[in-house]
Amino acid sequence: MRAVGRRYSGNGAEVAPWIGGPGVDVRRIRGRGRRHGGAVLVSLALLMTVPACTIEVPLPPGAATATPSRPSTAPTGAATGAAPGLPPLTRAQISTEDMTFARGGYIAEGESVAFADGMTRTEGWALRTRAVDGESVYENGAGCRASLRSTGLQTPLVVDGDDRASTEALFQFLDPSILPGYLTTTTWSWGEDPAEAPAGIEFLTYLQPATDAAPASAVSLRLFHGPGTALAITVSCPSDELLEATVADVRSRVSVVPPRS
């Protein structure tokens, strides 16, 4: 089920179309995360439970469509500029040192950040869909699902100079009840090969325990303020214990590839 068009944030600005998980209707997520007795009653496992159903708000007449910026062409060994307070580094240094939220300024407008996907390199996971609207989905024999997604431009959600705040804004766009205090900083591999990644990259993660109605889930996002695009890793399992072990397994099979420009 698909309605052609674009979505918009609360201030009317365009948000490039993406919904984490196999095509979730954002209207089913937003506003449902109510807290009672300290427990989160909504499960972001919804991000993975509505196959092939994407809803997008139609473009208003005369609205312009955002287009990505032209990629940078800086040579690999050259020093690259950064946000204020960050010293220039070579591409090699950026690729081999931890990409914390504070260092997000090293990823510039027009650069691309992608996954190195080793989910099926060894036994344990089966591919369900590959690169459909930027998302690949996998299943294992224990009843778990994993999703890797690269988004389009999320410009209206970007907080200038701040990957962490931008990522918090993305979570709140998906569900306004997910406050920054509910998110945990987690580290995924940063490098071209998951098996040999030399450093880590920080994401914000929302954990949801299993309930009678929904599986346990972990949703990890990072919105890069420079390029204006995001990466999403979603894992869901029937139980909390299984989720913890499965997230560790997915982490060993996936890395984020630094910009190559």
mmCIF file of N, CA and C in Angstrom, residues 131-217:
data_model
loop_
_atom_site.group_PDB
_atom_site.id
_atom_site.type_symbol
_atom_site.label_atom_id
_atom_site.label_comp_id
_atom_site.label_asym_id
_atom_site.label_seq_id
_atom_site.Cartn_x
_atom_site.Cartn_y
_atom_site.Cartn_z
ATOM 1 N N ALA A 131 17.724 -4.200 -0.023
ATOM 2 C CA ALA A 131 17.793 -2.852 -0.576
ATOM 3 C C ALA A 131 16.470 -2.398 -1.188
ATOM 4 N N VAL A 132 15.369 -2.633 -0.499
ATOM 5 C CA VAL A 132 14.065 -2.141 -0.929
ATOM 6 C C VAL A 132 13.815 -0.810 -0.226
ATOM 7 N N ASP A 133 13.758 0.279 -0.985
ATOM 8 C CA ASP A 133 13.645 1.621 -0.407
ATOM 9 C C ASP A 133 14.730 1.876 0.629
ATOM 10 N N GLY A 134 15.935 1.393 0.350
ATOM 11 C CA GLY A 134 17.068 1.629 1.241
ATOM 12 C C GLY A 134 17.166 0.682 2.409
ATOM 13 N N GLU A 135 16.357 -0.365 2.437
ATOM 14 C CA GLU A 135 16.314 -1.256 3.594
ATOM 15 C C GLU A 135 16.528 -2.705 3.203
ATOM 16 N N SER A 136 17.336 -3.413 4.005
ATOM 17 C CA SER A 136 17.481 -4.859 3.892
ATOM 18 C C SER A 136 16.994 -5.491 5.193
ATOM 19 N N VAL A 137 16.243 -6.589 5.072
ATOM 20 C CA VAL A 137 15.646 -7.243 6.235
ATOM 21 C C VAL A 137 16.093 -8.698 6.276
ATOM 22 N N TYR A 138 16.418 -9.172 7.486
ATOM 23 C CA TYR A 138 16.917 -10.526 7.687
ATOM 24 C C TYR A 138 16.120 -11.208 8.790
ATOM 25 N N GLU A 139 16.077 -12.550 8.743
ATOM 26 C CA GLU A 139 15.432 -13.349 9.774
ATOM 27 C C GLU A 139 16.367 -14.477 10.175
ATOM 28 N N ASN A 140 16.269 -14.911 11.444
ATOM 29 C CA ASN A 140 17.033 -16.079 11.861
ATOM 30 C C ASN A 140 16.089 -17.159 12.369
ATOM 31 N N GLY A 141 16.648 -18.314 12.708
ATOM 32 C CA GLY A 141 15.824 -19.445 13.101
ATOM 33 C C GLY A 141 15.195 -19.316 14.465
ATOM 34 N N ALA A 142 15.598 -18.321 15.242
ATOM 35 C CA ALA A 142 15.055 -18.135 16.587
ATOM 36 C C ALA A 142 13.845 -17.209 16.604
ATOM 37 N N GLY A 143 13.401 -16.770 15.435
ATOM 38 C CA GLY A 143 12.253 -15.887 15.373
ATOM 39 C C GLY A 143 12.585 -14.420 15.475
ATOM 40 N N CYS A 144 13.852 -14.055 15.275
ATOM 41 C CA CYS A 144 14.280 -12.656 15.338
ATOM 42 C C CYS A 144 14.354 -12.064 13.938
ATOM 43 N N ARG A 145 14.201 -10.748 13.869
ATOM 44 C CA ARG A 145 14.355 -10.002 12.630
ATOM 45 C C ARG A 145 15.362 -8.881 12.836
ATOM 46 N N ALA A 146 16.097 -8.579 11.788
ATOM 47 C CA ALA A 146 17.029 -7.446 11.806
ATOM 48 C C ALA A 146 16.830 -6.646 10.526
ATOM 49 N N SER A 147 16.890 -5.332 10.661
ATOM 50 C CA SER A 147 16.704 -4.436 9.528
ATOM 51 C C SER A 147 17.828 -3.421 9.501
ATOM 52 N N LEU A 148 18.406 -3.216 8.320
ATOM 53 C CA LEU A 148 19.402 -2.174 8.093
ATOM 54 C C LEU A 148 18.812 -1.202 7.079
ATOM 55 N N ARG A 149 18.756 0.083 7.428
ATOM 56 C CA ARG A 149 18.129 1.049 6.531
ATOM 57 C C ARG A 149 18.974 2.312 6.420
ATOM 58 N N SER A 150 19.114 2.796 5.191
ATOM 59 C CA SER A 150 19.702 4.104 4.911
ATOM 60 C C SER A 150 18.580 5.016 4.456
ATOM 61 N N THR A 151 18.493 6.200 5.011
ATOM 62 C CA THR A 151 17.359 7.069 4.702
ATOM 63 C C THR A 151 17.711 8.104 3.639
ATOM 64 N N GLY A 152 16.685 8.755 3.145
ATOM 65 C CA GLY A 152 16.867 9.936 2.315
ATOM 66 C C GLY A 152 17.121 11.149 3.188
ATOM 67 N N LEU A 153 17.078 12.320 2.581
ATOM 68 C CA LEU A 153 17.334 13.558 3.318
ATOM 69 C C LEU A 153 16.280 13.783 4.400
ATOM 70 N N GLN A 154 16.740 14.151 5.582
ATOM 71 C CA GLN A 154 15.875 14.471 6.720
ATOM 72 C C GLN A 154 16.107 15.918 7.152
ATOM 73 N N THR A 155 16.319 16.790 6.193
ATOM 74 C CA THR A 155 16.776 18.162 6.456
ATOM 75 C C THR A 155 15.967 18.905 7.509
ATOM 76 N N PRO A 156 14.627 18.840 7.517
ATOM 77 C CA PRO A 156 13.883 19.604 8.517
ATOM 78 C C PRO A 156 14.135 19.158 9.957
ATOM 79 N N LEU A 157 14.639 17.935 10.132
ATOM 80 C CA LEU A 157 14.905 17.431 11.479
ATOM 81 C C LEU A 157 16.326 17.706 11.944
ATOM 82 N N VAL A 158 17.189 18.172 11.063
ATOM 83 C CA VAL A 158 18.598 18.359 11.387
ATOM 84 C C VAL A 158 18.780 19.558 12.322
ATOM 85 N N VAL A 159 19.523 19.324 13.389
ATOM 86 C CA VAL A 159 19.949 20.398 14.282
ATOM 87 C C VAL A 159 21.372 20.756 13.884
ATOM 88 N N ASP A 160 21.578 21.973 13.433
ATOM 89 C CA ASP A 160 22.854 22.372 12.857
ATOM 90 C C ASP A 160 24.014 22.087 13.802
ATOM 91 N N GLY A 161 25.005 21.346 13.307
ATOM 92 C CA GLY A 161 26.210 21.088 14.067
ATOM 93 C C GLY A 161 26.087 20.053 15.161
ATOM 94 N N ASP A 162 25.000 19.272 15.189
ATOM 95 C CA ASP A 162 24.776 18.387 16.338
ATOM 96 C C ASP A 162 24.087 17.095 15.890
ATOM 97 N N ASP A 163 24.879 16.027 15.741
ATOM 98 C CA ASP A 163 24.305 14.733 15.361
ATOM 99 C C ASP A 163 23.393 14.172 16.446
ATOM 100 N N ARG A 164 23.778 14.346 17.714
ATOM 101 C CA ARG A 164 22.970 13.789 18.796
ATOM 102 C C ARG A 164 21.586 14.434 18.835
ATOM 103 N N ALA A 165 21.535 15.752 18.819
ATOM 104 C CA ALA A 165 20.252 16.439 18.854
ATOM 105 C C ALA A 165 19.429 16.133 17.609
ATOM 106 N N SER A 166 20.097 15.990 16.467
ATOM 107 C CA SER A 166 19.387 15.634 15.232
ATOM 108 C C SER A 166 18.755 14.251 15.362
ATOM 109 N N THR A 167 19.496 13.318 15.945
ATOM 110 C CA THR A 167 18.978 11.962 16.130
ATOM 111 C C THR A 167 17.825 11.946 17.120
ATOM 112 N N GLU A 168 17.933 12.712 18.181
ATOM 113 C CA GLU A 168 16.825 12.833 19.134
ATOM 114 C C GLU A 168 15.577 13.376 18.439
ATOM 115 N N ALA A 169 15.776 14.338 17.546
ATOM 116 C CA ALA A 169 14.642 14.902 16.806
ATOM 117 C C ALA A 169 14.005 13.859 15.897
ATOM 118 N N LEU A 170 14.816 12.987 15.311
ATOM 119 C CA LEU A 170 14.280 11.931 14.455
ATOM 120 C C LEU A 170 13.439 10.952 15.267
ATOM 121 N N PHE A 171 13.925 10.552 16.441
ATOM 122 C CA PHE A 171 13.143 9.679 17.304
ATOM 123 C C PHE A 171 11.816 10.330 17.678
ATOM 124 N N GLN A 172 11.863 11.610 18.023
ATOM 125 C CA GLN A 172 10.631 12.273 18.437
ATOM 126 C C GLN A 172 9.679 12.486 17.277
ATOM 127 N N PHE A 173 10.208 12.594 16.064
ATOM 128 C CA PHE A 173 9.324 12.659 14.914
ATOM 129 C C PHE A 173 8.577 11.343 14.734
ATOM 130 N N LEU A 174 9.286 10.220 14.938
ATOM 131 C CA LEU A 174 8.644 8.915 14.832
ATOM 132 C C LEU A 174 7.635 8.694 15.949
ATOM 133 N N ASP A 175 7.974 9.156 17.160
ATOM 134 C CA ASP A 175 7.058 9.030 18.295
ATOM 135 C C ASP A 175 7.374 10.156 19.270
ATOM 136 N N PRO A 176 6.513 11.176 19.372
ATOM 137 C CA PRO A 176 6.803 12.336 20.223
ATOM 138 C C PRO A 176 6.984 11.992 21.689
ATOM 139 N N SER A 177 6.536 10.826 22.131
ATOM 140 C CA SER A 177 6.689 10.461 23.541
ATOM 141 C C SER A 177 8.080 9.928 23.865
ATOM 142 N N ILE A 178 8.904 9.661 22.849
ATOM 143 C CA ILE A 178 10.261 9.155 23.112
ATOM 144 C C ILE A 178 11.168 10.339 23.401
ATOM 145 N N LEU A 179 11.327 10.642 24.672
ATOM 146 C CA LEU A 179 12.148 11.767 25.096
ATOM 147 C C LEU A 179 13.624 11.379 25.083
ATOM 148 N N PRO A 180 14.524 12.357 24.991
ATOM 149 C CA PRO A 180 15.959 12.041 24.963
ATOM 150 C C PRO A 180 16.417 11.174 26.135
ATOM 151 N N GLY A 181 15.788 11.344 27.302
ATOM 152 C CA GLY A 181 16.191 10.558 28.467
ATOM 153 C C GLY A 181 15.897 9.080 28.351
ATOM 154 N N TYR A 182 15.049 8.687 27.402
ATOM 155 C CA TYR A 182 14.733 7.287 27.205
ATOM 156 C C TYR A 182 15.715 6.604 26.267
ATOM 157 N N LEU A 183 16.639 7.362 25.707
ATOM 158 C CA LEU A 183 17.579 6.824 24.719
ATOM 159 C C LEU A 183 18.926 6.522 25.355
ATOM 160 N N THR A 184 19.562 5.488 24.853
ATOM 161 C CA THR A 184 20.876 5.061 25.339
ATOM 162 C C THR A 184 21.894 5.189 24.217
ATOM 163 N N THR A 185 23.088 5.685 24.542
ATOM 164 C CA THR A 185 24.167 5.742 23.558
ATOM 165 C C THR A 185 24.785 4.355 23.415
ATOM 166 N N THR A 186 24.809 3.831 22.212
ATOM 167 C CA THR A 186 25.414 2.536 21.939
ATOM 168 C C THR A 186 26.457 2.697 20.843
ATOM 169 N N THR A 187 27.341 1.729 20.751
ATOM 170 C CA THR A 187 28.441 1.805 19.787
ATOM 171 C C THR A 187 28.364 0.646 18.810
ATOM 172 N N TRP A 188 28.439 0.976 17.529
ATOM 173 C CA TRP A 188 28.517 -0.009 16.457
ATOM 174 C C TRP A 188 29.880 0.127 15.784
ATOM 175 N N SER A 189 30.213 -0.802 14.921
ATOM 176 C CA SER A 189 31.546 -0.812 14.316
ATOM 177 C C SER A 189 31.666 0.255 13.234
ATOM 178 N N TRP A 190 32.844 0.870 13.160
ATOM 179 C CA TRP A 190 33.146 1.958 12.229
ATOM 180 C C TRP A 190 34.323 1.517 11.383
ATOM 181 N N GLY A 191 34.059 1.133 10.130
ATOM 182 C CA GLY A 191 35.109 0.655 9.253
ATOM 183 C C GLY A 191 34.523 -0.048 8.050
ATOM 184 N N GLU A 192 35.348 -0.356 7.081
ATOM 185 C CA GLU A 192 34.863 -0.922 5.826
ATOM 186 C C GLU A 192 34.522 -2.392 5.920
ATOM 187 N N ASP A 193 35.047 -3.096 6.918
ATOM 188 C CA ASP A 193 34.792 -4.524 7.065
ATOM 189 C C ASP A 193 34.361 -4.791 8.506
ATOM 190 N N PRO A 194 33.172 -5.375 8.724
ATOM 191 C CA PRO A 194 32.726 -5.626 10.096
ATOM 192 C C PRO A 194 33.710 -6.461 10.910
ATOM 193 N N ALA A 195 34.412 -7.364 10.246
ATOM 194 C CA ALA A 195 35.332 -8.245 10.962
ATOM 195 C C ALA A 195 36.630 -7.543 11.342
ATOM 196 N N GLU A 196 36.927 -6.427 10.707
ATOM 197 C CA GLU A 196 38.209 -5.753 10.942
ATOM 198 C C GLU A 196 38.047 -4.264 11.208
ATOM 199 N N ALA A 197 36.873 -3.849 11.617
ATOM 200 C CA ALA A 197 36.630 -2.420 11.856
ATOM 201 C C ALA A 197 37.542 -1.911 12.969
ATOM 202 N N PRO A 198 38.274 -0.818 12.719
ATOM 203 C CA PRO A 198 39.273 -0.349 13.688
ATOM 204 C C PRO A 198 38.701 0.524 14.803
ATOM 205 N N ALA A 199 37.446 0.939 14.690
ATOM 206 C CA ALA A 199 36.919 1.905 15.656
ATOM 207 C C ALA A 199 35.404 1.723 15.776
ATOM 208 N N GLY A 200 34.782 2.591 16.568
ATOM 209 C CA GLY A 200 33.343 2.509 16.782
ATOM 210 C C GLY A 200 32.647 3.797 16.389
ATOM 211 N N ILE A 201 31.323 3.703 16.192
ATOM 212 C CA ILE A 201 30.506 4.864 15.889
ATOM 213 C C ILE A 201 29.302 4.864 16.819
ATOM 214 N N GLU A 202 28.987 6.016 17.397
ATOM 215 C CA GLU A 202 27.896 6.113 18.348
ATOM 216 C C GLU A 202 26.543 6.268 17.649
ATOM 217 N N PHE A 203 25.545 5.560 18.165
ATOM 218 C CA PHE A 203 24.144 5.683 17.784
ATOM 219 C C PHE A 203 23.342 5.951 19.055
ATOM 220 N N LEU A 204 22.112 6.408 18.903
ATOM 221 C CA LEU A 204 21.165 6.417 20.012
ATOM 222 C C LEU A 204 20.212 5.249 19.822
ATOM 223 N N THR A 205 19.926 4.552 20.935
ATOM 224 C CA THR A 205 19.133 3.328 20.871
ATOM 225 C C THR A 205 17.950 3.395 21.824
ATOM 226 N N TYR A 206 16.812 2.958 21.317
ATOM 227 C CA TYR A 206 15.594 2.838 22.125
ATOM 228 C C TYR A 206 15.313 1.357 22.321
ATOM 229 N N LEU A 207 15.262 0.923 23.585
ATOM 230 C CA LEU A 207 15.002 -0.472 23.914
ATOM 231 C C LEU A 207 13.570 -0.625 24.397
ATOM 232 N N GLN A 208 12.891 -1.664 23.907
ATOM 233 C CA GLN A 208 11.517 -1.947 24.313
ATOM 234 C C GLN A 208 11.422 -3.399 24.765
ATOM 235 N N PRO A 209 11.100 -3.653 26.035
ATOM 236 C CA PRO A 209 10.934 -5.042 26.490
ATOM 237 C C PRO A 209 9.779 -5.731 25.764
ATOM 238 N N ALA A 210 9.833 -7.046 25.742
ATOM 239 C CA ALA A 210 8.755 -7.823 25.137
ATOM 240 C C ALA A 210 7.480 -7.684 25.963
ATOM 241 N N THR A 211 6.346 -7.703 25.284
ATOM 242 C CA THR A 211 5.043 -7.699 25.934
ATOM 243 C C THR A 211 4.220 -8.836 25.350
ATOM 244 N N ASP A 212 3.004 -9.015 25.871
ATOM 245 C CA ASP A 212 2.134 -10.043 25.316
ATOM 246 C C ASP A 212 1.775 -9.750 23.863
ATOM 247 N N ALA A 213 1.806 -8.461 23.516
ATOM 248 C CA ALA A 213 1.357 -8.056 22.184
ATOM 249 C C ALA A 213 2.484 -7.808 21.196
ATOM 250 N N ALA A 214 3.722 -7.662 21.668
ATOM 251 C CA ALA A 214 4.814 -7.275 20.767
ATOM 252 C C ALA A 214 6.126 -7.875 21.246
ATOM 253 N N PRO A 215 7.042 -8.128 20.312
ATOM 254 C CA PRO A 215 8.344 -8.672 20.689
ATOM 255 C C PRO A 215 9.225 -7.607 21.328
ATOM 256 N N ALA A 216 10.315 -8.059 21.938
ATOM 257 C CA ALA A 216 11.342 -7.130 22.408
ATOM 258 C C ALA A 216 12.027 -6.517 21.194
ATOM 259 N N SER A 217 12.425 -5.256 21.305
ATOM 260 C CA SER A 217 13.043 -4.612 20.155
ATOM 261 C C SER A 217 14.095 -3.607 20.587
#
